[in-house]
PDB file of C-alpha atoms in Angstrom:
ATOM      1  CA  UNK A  19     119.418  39.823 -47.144  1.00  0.00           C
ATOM      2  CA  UNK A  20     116.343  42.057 -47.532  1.00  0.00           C
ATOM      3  CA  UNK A  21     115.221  45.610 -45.347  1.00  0.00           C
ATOM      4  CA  UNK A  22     112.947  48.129 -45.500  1.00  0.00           C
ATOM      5  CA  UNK A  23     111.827  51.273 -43.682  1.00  0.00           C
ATOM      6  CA  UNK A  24     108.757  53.214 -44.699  1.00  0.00           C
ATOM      7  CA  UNK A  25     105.494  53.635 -43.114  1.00  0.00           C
ATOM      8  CA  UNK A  26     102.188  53.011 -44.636  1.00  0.00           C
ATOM      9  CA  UNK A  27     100.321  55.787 -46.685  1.00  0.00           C
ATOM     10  CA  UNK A  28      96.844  55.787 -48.389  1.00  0.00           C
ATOM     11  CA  UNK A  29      97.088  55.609 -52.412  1.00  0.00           C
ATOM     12  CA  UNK A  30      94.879  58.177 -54.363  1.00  0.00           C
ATOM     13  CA  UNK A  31      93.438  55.568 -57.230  1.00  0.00           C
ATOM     14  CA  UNK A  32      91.073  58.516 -58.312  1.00  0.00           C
ATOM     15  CA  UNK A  33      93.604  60.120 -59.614  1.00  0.00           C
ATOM     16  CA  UNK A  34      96.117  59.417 -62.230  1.00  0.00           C
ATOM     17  CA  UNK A  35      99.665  58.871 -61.500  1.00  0.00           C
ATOM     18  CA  UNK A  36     103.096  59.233 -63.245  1.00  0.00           C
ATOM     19  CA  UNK A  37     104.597  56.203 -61.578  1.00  0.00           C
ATOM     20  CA  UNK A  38     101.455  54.288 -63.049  1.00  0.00           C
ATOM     21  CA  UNK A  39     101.152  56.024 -66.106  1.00  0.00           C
ATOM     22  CA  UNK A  40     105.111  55.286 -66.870  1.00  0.00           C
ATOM     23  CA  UNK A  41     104.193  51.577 -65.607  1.00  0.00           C
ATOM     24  CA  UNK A  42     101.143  51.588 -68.178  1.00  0.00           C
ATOM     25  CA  UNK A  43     103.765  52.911 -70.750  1.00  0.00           C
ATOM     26  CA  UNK A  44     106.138  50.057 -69.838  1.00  0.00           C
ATOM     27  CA  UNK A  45     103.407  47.777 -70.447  1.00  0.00           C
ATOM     28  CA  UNK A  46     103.035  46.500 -66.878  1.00  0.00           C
ATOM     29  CA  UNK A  47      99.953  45.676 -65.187  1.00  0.00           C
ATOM     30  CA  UNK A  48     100.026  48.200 -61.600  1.00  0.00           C
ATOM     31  CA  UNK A  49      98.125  50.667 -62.549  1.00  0.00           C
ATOM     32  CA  UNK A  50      94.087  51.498 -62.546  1.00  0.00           C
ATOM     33  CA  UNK A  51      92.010  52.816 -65.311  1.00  0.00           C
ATOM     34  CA  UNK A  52      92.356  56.513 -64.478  1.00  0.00           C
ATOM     35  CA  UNK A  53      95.862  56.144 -65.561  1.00  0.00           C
ATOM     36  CA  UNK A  54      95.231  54.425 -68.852  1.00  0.00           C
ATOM     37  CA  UNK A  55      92.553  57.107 -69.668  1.00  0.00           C
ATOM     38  CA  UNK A  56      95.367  59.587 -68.886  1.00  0.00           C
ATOM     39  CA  UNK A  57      98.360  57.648 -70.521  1.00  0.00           C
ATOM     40  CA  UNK A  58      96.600  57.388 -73.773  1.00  0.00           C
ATOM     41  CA  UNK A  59      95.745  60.906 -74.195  1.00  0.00           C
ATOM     42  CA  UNK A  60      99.436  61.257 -73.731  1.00  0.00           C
ATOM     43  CA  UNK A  61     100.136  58.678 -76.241  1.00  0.00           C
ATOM     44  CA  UNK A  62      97.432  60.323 -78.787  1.00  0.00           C
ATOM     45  CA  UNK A  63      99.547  63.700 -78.866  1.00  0.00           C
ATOM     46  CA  UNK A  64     102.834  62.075 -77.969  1.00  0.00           C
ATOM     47  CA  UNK A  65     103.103  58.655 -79.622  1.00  0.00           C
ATOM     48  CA  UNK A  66     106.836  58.197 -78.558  1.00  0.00           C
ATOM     49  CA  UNK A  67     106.049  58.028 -74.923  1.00  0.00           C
ATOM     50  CA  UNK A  68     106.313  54.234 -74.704  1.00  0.00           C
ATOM     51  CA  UNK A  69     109.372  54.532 -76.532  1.00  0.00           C
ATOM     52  CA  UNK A  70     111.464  57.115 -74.644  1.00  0.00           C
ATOM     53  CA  UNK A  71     109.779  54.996 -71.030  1.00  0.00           C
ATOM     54  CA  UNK A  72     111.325  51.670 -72.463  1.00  0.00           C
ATOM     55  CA  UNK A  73     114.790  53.608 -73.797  1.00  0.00           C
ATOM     56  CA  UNK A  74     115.162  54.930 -70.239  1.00  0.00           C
ATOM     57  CA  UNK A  75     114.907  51.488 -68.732  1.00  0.00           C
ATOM     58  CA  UNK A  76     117.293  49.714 -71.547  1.00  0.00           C
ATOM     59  CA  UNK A  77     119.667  52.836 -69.884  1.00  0.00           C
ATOM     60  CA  UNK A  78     119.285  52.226 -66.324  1.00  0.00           C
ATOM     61  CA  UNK A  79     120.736  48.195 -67.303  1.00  0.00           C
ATOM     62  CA  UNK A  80     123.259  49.364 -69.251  1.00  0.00           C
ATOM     63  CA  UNK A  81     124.913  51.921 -67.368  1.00  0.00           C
ATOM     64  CA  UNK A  82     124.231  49.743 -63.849  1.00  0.00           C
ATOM     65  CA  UNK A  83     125.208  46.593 -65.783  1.00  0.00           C
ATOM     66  CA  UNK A  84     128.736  48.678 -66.938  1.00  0.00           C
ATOM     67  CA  UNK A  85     128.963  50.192 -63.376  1.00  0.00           C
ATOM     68  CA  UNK A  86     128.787  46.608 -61.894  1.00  0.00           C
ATOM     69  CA  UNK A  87     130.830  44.847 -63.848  1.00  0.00           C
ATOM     70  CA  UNK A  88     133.709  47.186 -65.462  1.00  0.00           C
ATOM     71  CA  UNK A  89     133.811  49.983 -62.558  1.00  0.00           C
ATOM     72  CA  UNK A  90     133.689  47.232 -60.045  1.00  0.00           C
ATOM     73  CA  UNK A  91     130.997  49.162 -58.006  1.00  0.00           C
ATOM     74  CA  UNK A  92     129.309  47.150 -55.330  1.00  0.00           C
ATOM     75  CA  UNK A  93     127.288  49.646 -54.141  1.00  0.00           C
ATOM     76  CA  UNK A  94     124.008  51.612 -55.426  1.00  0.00           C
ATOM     77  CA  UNK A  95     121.970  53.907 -54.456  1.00  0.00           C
ATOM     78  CA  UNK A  96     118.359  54.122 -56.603  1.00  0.00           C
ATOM     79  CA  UNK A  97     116.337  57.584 -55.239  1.00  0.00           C
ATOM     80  CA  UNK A  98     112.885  57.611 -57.715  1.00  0.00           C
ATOM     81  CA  UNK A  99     113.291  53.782 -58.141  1.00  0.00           C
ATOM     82  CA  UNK A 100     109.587  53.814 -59.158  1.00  0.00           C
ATOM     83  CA  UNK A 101     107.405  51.043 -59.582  1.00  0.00           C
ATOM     84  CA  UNK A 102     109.350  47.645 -59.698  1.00  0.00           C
ATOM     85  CA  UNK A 103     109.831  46.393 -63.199  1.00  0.00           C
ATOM     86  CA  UNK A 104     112.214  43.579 -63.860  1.00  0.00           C
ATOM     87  CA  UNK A 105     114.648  43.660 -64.461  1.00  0.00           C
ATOM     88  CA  UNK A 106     115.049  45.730 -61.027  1.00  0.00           C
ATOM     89  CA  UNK A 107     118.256  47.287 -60.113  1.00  0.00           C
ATOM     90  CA  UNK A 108     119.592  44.945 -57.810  1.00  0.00           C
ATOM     91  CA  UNK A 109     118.677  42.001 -60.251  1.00  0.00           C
ATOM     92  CA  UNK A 110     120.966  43.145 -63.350  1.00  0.00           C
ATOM     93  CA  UNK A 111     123.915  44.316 -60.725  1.00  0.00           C
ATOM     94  CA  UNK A 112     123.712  40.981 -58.638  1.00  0.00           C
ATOM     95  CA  UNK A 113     123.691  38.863 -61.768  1.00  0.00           C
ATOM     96  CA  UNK A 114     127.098  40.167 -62.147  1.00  0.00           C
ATOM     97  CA  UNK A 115     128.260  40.205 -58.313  1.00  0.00           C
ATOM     98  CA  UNK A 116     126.011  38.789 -56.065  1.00  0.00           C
ATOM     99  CA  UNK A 117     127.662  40.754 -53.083  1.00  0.00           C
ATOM    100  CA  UNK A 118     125.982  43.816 -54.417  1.00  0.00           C
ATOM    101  CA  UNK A 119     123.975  46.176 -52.065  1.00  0.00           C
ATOM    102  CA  UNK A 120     121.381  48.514 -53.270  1.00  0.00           C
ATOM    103  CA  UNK A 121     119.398  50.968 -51.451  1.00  0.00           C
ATOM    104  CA  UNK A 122     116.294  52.176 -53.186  1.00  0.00           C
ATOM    105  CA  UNK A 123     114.196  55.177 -52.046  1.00  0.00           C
ATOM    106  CA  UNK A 124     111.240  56.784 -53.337  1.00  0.00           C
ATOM    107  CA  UNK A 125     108.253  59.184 -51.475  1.00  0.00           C
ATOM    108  CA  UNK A 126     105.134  57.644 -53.600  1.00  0.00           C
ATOM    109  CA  UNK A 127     102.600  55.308 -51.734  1.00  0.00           C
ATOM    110  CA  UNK A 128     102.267  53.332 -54.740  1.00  0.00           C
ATOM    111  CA  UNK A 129     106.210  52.155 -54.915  1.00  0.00           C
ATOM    112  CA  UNK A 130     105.791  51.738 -51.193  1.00  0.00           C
ATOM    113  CA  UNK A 131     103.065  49.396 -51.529  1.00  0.00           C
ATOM    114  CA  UNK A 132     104.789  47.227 -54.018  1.00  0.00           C
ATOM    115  CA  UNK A 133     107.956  47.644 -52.850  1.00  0.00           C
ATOM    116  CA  UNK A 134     108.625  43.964 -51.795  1.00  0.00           C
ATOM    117  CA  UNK A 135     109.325  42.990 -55.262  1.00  0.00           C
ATOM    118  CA  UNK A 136     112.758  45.370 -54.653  1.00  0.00           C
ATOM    119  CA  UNK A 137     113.608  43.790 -51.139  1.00  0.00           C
ATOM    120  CA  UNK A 138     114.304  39.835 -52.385  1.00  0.00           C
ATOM    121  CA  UNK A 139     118.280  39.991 -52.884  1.00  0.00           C
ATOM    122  CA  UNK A 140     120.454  37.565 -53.821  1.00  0.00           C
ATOM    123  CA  UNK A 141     122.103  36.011 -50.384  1.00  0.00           C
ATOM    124  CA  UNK A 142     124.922  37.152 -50.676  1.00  0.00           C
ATOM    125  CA  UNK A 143     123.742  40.898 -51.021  1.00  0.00           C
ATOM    126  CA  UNK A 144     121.404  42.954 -49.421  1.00  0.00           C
ATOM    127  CA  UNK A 145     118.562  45.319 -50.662  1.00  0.00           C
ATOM    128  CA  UNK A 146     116.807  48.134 -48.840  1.00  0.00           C
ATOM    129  CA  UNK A 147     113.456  49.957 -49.379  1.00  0.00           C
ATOM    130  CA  UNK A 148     113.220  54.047 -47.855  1.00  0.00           C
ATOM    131  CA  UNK A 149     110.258  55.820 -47.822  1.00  0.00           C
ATOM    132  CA  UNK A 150     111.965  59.162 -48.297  1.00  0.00           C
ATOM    133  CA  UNK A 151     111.910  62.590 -50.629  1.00  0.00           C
ATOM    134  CA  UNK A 152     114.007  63.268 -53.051  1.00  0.00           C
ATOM    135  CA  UNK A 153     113.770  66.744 -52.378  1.00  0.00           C
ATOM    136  CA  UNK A 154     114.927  66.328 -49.048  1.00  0.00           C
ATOM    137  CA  UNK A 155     118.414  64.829 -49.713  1.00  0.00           C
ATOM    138  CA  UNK A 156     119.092  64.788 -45.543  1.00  0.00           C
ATOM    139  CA  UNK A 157     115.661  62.212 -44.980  1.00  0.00           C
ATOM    140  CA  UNK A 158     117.749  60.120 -47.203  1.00  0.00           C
ATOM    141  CA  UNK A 159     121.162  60.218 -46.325  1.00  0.00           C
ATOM    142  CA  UNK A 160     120.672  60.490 -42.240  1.00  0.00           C
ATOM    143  CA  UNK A 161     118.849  57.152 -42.595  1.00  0.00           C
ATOM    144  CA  UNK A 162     120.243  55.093 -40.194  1.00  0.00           C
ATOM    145  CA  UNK A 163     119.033  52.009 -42.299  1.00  0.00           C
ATOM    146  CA  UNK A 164     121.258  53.683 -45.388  1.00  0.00           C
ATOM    147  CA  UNK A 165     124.547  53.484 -43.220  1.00  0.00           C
ATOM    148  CA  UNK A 166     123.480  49.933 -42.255  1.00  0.00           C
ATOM    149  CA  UNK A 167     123.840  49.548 -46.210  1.00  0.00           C
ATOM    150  CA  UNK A 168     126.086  50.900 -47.509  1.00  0.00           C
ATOM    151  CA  UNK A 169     129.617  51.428 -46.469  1.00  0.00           C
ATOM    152  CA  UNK A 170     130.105  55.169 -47.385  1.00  0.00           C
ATOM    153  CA  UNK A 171     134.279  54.378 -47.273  1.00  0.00           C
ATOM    154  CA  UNK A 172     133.839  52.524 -50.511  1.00  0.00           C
ATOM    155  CA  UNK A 173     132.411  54.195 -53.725  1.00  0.00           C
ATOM    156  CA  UNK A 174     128.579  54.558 -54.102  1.00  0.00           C
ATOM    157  CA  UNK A 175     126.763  54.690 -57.443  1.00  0.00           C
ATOM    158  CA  UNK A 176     124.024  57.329 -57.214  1.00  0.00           C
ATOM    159  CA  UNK A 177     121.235  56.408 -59.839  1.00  0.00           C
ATOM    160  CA  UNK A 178     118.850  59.188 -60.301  1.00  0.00           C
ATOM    161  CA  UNK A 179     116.586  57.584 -63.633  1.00  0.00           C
ATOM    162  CA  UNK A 180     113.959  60.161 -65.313  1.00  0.00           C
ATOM    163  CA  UNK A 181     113.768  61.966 -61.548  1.00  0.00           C
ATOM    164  CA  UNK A 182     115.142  65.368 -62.167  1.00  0.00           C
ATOM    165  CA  UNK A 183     112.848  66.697 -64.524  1.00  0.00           C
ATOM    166  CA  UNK A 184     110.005  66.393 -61.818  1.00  0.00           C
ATOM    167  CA  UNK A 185     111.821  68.199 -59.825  1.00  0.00           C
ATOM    168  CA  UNK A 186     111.535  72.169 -60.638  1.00  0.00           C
ATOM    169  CA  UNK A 187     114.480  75.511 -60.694  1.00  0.00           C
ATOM    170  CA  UNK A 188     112.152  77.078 -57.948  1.00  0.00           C
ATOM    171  CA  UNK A 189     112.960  73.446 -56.137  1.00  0.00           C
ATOM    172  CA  UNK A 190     116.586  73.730 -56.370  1.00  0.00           C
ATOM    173  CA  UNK A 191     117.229  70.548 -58.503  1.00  0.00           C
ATOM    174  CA  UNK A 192     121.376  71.142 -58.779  1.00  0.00           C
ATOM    175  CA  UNK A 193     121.385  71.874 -54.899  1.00  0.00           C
ATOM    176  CA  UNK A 194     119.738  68.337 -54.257  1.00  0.00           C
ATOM    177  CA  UNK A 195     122.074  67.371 -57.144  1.00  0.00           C
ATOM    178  CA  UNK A 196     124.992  68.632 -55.270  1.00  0.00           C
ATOM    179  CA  UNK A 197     123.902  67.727 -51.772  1.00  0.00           C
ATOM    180  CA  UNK A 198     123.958  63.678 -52.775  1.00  0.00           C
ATOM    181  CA  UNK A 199     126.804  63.481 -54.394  1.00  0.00           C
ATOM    182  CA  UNK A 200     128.632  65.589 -52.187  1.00  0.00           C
ATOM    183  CA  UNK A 201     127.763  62.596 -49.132  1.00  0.00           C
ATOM    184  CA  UNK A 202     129.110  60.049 -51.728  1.00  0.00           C
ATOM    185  CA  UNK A 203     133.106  59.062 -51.309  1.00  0.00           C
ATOM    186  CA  UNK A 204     135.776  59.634 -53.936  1.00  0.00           C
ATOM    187  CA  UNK A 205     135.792  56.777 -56.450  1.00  0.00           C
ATOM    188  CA  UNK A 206     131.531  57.006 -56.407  1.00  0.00           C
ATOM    189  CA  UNK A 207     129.457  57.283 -59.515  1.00  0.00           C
ATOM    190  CA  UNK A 208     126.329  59.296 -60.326  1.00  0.00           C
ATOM    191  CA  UNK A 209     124.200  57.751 -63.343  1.00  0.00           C
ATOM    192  CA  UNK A 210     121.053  60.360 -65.071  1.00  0.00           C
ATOM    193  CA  UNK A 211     118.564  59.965 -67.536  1.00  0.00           C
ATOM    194  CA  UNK A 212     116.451  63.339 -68.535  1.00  0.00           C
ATOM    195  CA  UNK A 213     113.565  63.955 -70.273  1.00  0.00           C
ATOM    196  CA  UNK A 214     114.432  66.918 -73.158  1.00  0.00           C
ATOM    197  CA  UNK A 215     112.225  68.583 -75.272  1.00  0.00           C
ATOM    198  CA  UNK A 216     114.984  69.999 -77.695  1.00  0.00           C
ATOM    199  CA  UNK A 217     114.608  66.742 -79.736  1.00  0.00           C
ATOM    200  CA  UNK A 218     111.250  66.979 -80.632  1.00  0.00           C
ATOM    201  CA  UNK A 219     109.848  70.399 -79.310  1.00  0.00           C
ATOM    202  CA  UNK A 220     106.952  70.160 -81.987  1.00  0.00           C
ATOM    203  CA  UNK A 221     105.363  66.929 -80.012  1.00  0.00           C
ATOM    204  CA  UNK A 222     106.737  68.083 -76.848  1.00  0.00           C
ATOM    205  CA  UNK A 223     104.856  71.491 -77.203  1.00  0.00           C
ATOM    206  CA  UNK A 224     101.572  69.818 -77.998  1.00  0.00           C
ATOM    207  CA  UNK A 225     101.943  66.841 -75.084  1.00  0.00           C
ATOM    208  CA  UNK A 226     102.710  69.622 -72.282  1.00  0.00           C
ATOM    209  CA  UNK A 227      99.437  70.537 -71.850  1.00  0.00           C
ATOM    210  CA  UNK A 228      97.748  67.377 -71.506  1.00  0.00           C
ATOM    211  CA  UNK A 229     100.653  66.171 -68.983  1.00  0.00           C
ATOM    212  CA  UNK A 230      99.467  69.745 -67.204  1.00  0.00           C
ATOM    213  CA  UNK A 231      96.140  68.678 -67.081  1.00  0.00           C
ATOM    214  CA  UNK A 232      96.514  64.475 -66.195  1.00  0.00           C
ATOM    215  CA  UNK A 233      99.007  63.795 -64.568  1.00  0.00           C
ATOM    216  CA  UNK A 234     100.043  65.098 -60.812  1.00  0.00           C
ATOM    217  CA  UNK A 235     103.548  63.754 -61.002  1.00  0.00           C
ATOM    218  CA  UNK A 236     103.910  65.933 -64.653  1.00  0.00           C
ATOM    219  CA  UNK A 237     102.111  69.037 -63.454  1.00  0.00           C
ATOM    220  CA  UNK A 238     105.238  70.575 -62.342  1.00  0.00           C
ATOM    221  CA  UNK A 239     107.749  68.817 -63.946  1.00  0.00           C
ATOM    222  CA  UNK A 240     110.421  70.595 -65.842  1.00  0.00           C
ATOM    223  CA  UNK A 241     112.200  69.503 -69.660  1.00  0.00           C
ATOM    224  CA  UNK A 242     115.824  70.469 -69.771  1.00  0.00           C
ATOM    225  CA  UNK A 243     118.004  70.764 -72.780  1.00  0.00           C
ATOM    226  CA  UNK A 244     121.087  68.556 -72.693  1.00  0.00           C
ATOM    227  CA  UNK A 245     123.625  71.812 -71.096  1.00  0.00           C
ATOM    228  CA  UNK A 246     121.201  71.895 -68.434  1.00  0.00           C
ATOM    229  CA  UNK A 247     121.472  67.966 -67.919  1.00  0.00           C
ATOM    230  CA  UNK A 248     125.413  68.455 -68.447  1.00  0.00           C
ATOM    231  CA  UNK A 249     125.494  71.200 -65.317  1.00  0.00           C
ATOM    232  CA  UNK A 250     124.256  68.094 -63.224  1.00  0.00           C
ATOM    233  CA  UNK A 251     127.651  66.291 -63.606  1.00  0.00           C
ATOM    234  CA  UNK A 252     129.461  69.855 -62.661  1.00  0.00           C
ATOM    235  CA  UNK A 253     132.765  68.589 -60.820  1.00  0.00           C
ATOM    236  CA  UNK A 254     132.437  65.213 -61.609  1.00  0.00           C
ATOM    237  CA  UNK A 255     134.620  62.995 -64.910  1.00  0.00           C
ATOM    238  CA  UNK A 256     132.128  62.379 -67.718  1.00  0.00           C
ATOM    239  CA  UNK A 257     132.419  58.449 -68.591  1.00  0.00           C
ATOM    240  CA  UNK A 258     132.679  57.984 -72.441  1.00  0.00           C
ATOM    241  CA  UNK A 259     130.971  58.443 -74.144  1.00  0.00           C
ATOM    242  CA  UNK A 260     129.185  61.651 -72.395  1.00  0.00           C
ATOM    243  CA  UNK A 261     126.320  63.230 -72.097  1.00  0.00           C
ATOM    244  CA  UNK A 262     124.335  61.460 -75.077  1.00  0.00           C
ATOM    245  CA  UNK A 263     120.672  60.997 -76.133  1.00  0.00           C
ATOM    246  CA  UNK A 264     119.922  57.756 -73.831  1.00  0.00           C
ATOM    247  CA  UNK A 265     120.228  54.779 -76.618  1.00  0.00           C
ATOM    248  CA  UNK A 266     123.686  55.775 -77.735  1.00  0.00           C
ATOM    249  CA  UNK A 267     125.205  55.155 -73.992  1.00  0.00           C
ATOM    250  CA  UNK A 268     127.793  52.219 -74.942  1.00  0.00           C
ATOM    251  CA  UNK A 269     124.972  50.257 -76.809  1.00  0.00           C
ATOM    252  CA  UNK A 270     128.123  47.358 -77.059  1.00  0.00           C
ATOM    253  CA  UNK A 271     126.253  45.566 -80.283  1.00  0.00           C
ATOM    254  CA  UNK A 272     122.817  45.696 -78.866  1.00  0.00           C
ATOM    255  CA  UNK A 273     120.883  45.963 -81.860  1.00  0.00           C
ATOM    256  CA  UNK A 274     116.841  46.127 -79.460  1.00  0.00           C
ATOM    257  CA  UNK A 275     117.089  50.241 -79.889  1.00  0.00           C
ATOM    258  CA  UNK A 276     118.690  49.840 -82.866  1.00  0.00           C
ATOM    259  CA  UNK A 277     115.714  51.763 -85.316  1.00  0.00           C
ATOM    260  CA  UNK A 278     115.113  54.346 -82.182  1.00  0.00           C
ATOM    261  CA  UNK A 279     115.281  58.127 -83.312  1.00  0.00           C
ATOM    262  CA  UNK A 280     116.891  60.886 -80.949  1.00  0.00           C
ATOM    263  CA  UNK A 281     113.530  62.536 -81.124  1.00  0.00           C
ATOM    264  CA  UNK A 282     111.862  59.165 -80.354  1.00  0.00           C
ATOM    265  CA  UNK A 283     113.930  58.537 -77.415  1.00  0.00           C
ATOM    266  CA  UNK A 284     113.666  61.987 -76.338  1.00  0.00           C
ATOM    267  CA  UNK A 285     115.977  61.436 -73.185  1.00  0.00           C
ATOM    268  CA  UNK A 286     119.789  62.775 -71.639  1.00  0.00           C
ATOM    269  CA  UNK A 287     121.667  60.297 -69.892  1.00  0.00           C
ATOM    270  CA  UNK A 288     125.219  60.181 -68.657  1.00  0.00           C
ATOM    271  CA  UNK A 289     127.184  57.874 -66.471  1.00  0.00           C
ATOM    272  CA  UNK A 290     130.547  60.575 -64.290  1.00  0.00           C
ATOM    273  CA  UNK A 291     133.110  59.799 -61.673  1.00  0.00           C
ATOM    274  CA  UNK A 292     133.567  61.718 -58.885  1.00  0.00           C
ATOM    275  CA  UNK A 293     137.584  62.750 -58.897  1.00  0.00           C
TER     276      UNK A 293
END
């Protein structure tokens, strides 16, 4: 089964875009050429953008992939699910229980308009598209269309993938943190990925400026080091092997990240339990 709820808004294609950019990074084809000019000047000073973009998405499969089929979760919740890429959410947790139901949300016109690609679910599942803000963790969970989703008696995985660090302190990131997980029931998951410039502060130093200066969805976007991604899991059991640089989450004889540096990668990630 397949849902949505969003209205239509007008896309800015004058102006470059994170979700594109990362989708140019990806090597996908949904973006315009104001966000390759802009992605290659981040490339040119930061060569190991494409690498950390496709590390984040190799994390997002494992840890949903692990979630689905050794936690037994049958429920997910995406918020910043981004422009689809396969494969989507709902395709690597269906291909291990078709049942599964997965809610994706996301506030940018551009996922909006492509957002079918996240609405064709198995049968025996269901996926749902919100048009909602991150920031404003009560426009997600008082969606009506959510509870028709998910049953909140029965664990939820919360997957929040490369969202927090556009999301600034004077924003309140751990509140909104706190505020999402705290709707989820005991049993639930939350699954993060974090951009870090600890690993490479050199390259991260000189990129800054020209994310400043490109990109809208950068321009206030916020690197933490990886006790500032740790405080996000405050209250919750870590899942072994912890907070670690994105790659090294259970890579179970994967060998495709196999050469990728920490400072390549660039990127927190951790899978908790909430008790």
């Amino acid at each position: 089964m397949t849902g949505y709820s969003f209205p239509r808004d007008e896309i800015d294609t004058t102006t470059p875009h994170s979700a594109r950019m990362y989708d140019y990074f990806l090597g996908g084809k949904t973006h315009y050429g104001v966000d390759e000019e802009a992605a290659e000047a981040v490339i040119s000073l930061w060569p190991n953008v494409r690498t950390c973009a496709r590390v984040n998405r190799w994390f997002m499969r494992r840890a949903a992939g692990w979630l689905a089929a050794e936690a037994g979760v049958r429920q997910f919740l995406d918020i910043g699910a981004g422009i689809p890429t396969e494969p989507n959410m709902h395709q690597v947790t269906q291909a291990v229980a078709p049942e599964t139901r997965v809610v994706y949300a996301d506030n940018d016109p551009i996922v909006l308009t492509y957002s079918e690609a996240l609405l064709e679910s198995a049968p025996e599942g269901r996926t749902v598209y919100l048009h909602a803000d991150a920031k404003d963790p009560e426009s997600i969970l008082s969606s009506p269309e959510l509870h028709r989703t998910l049953d909140f008696g029965q664990p939820v995985a919360l997957s929040l993938m490369a969202l927090m660090h556009f999301i600034t302190d004077k924003d309140k990131p751990y509140e909104i943190v706190d505020a999402l997980v705290g709707a989820l029931p005991s049993g639930s998951y939350l699954m993060l990925s974090h951009v870090t410039a600890e690993l490479d502060p050199e390259t991260w130093e000189r990129m800054t400026g020209t994310l400043s200066r490109h990109s809208r969805g950068m321009k206030d976007g916020q690197a933490r080091d990886r006790s500032e991604v740790t405080r996000f899991f405050d209250g919750l059991e870590l899942v072994d092997p912890g907070i670690v640089v994105a790659h090294r989450w259970r890579p179970d004889g994967d060998d495709s990240l196999a050469d990728v540096t920490d400072a390549e990668a660039s990127l927190w990630a951790g899978v908790a339990r909430k008790p």
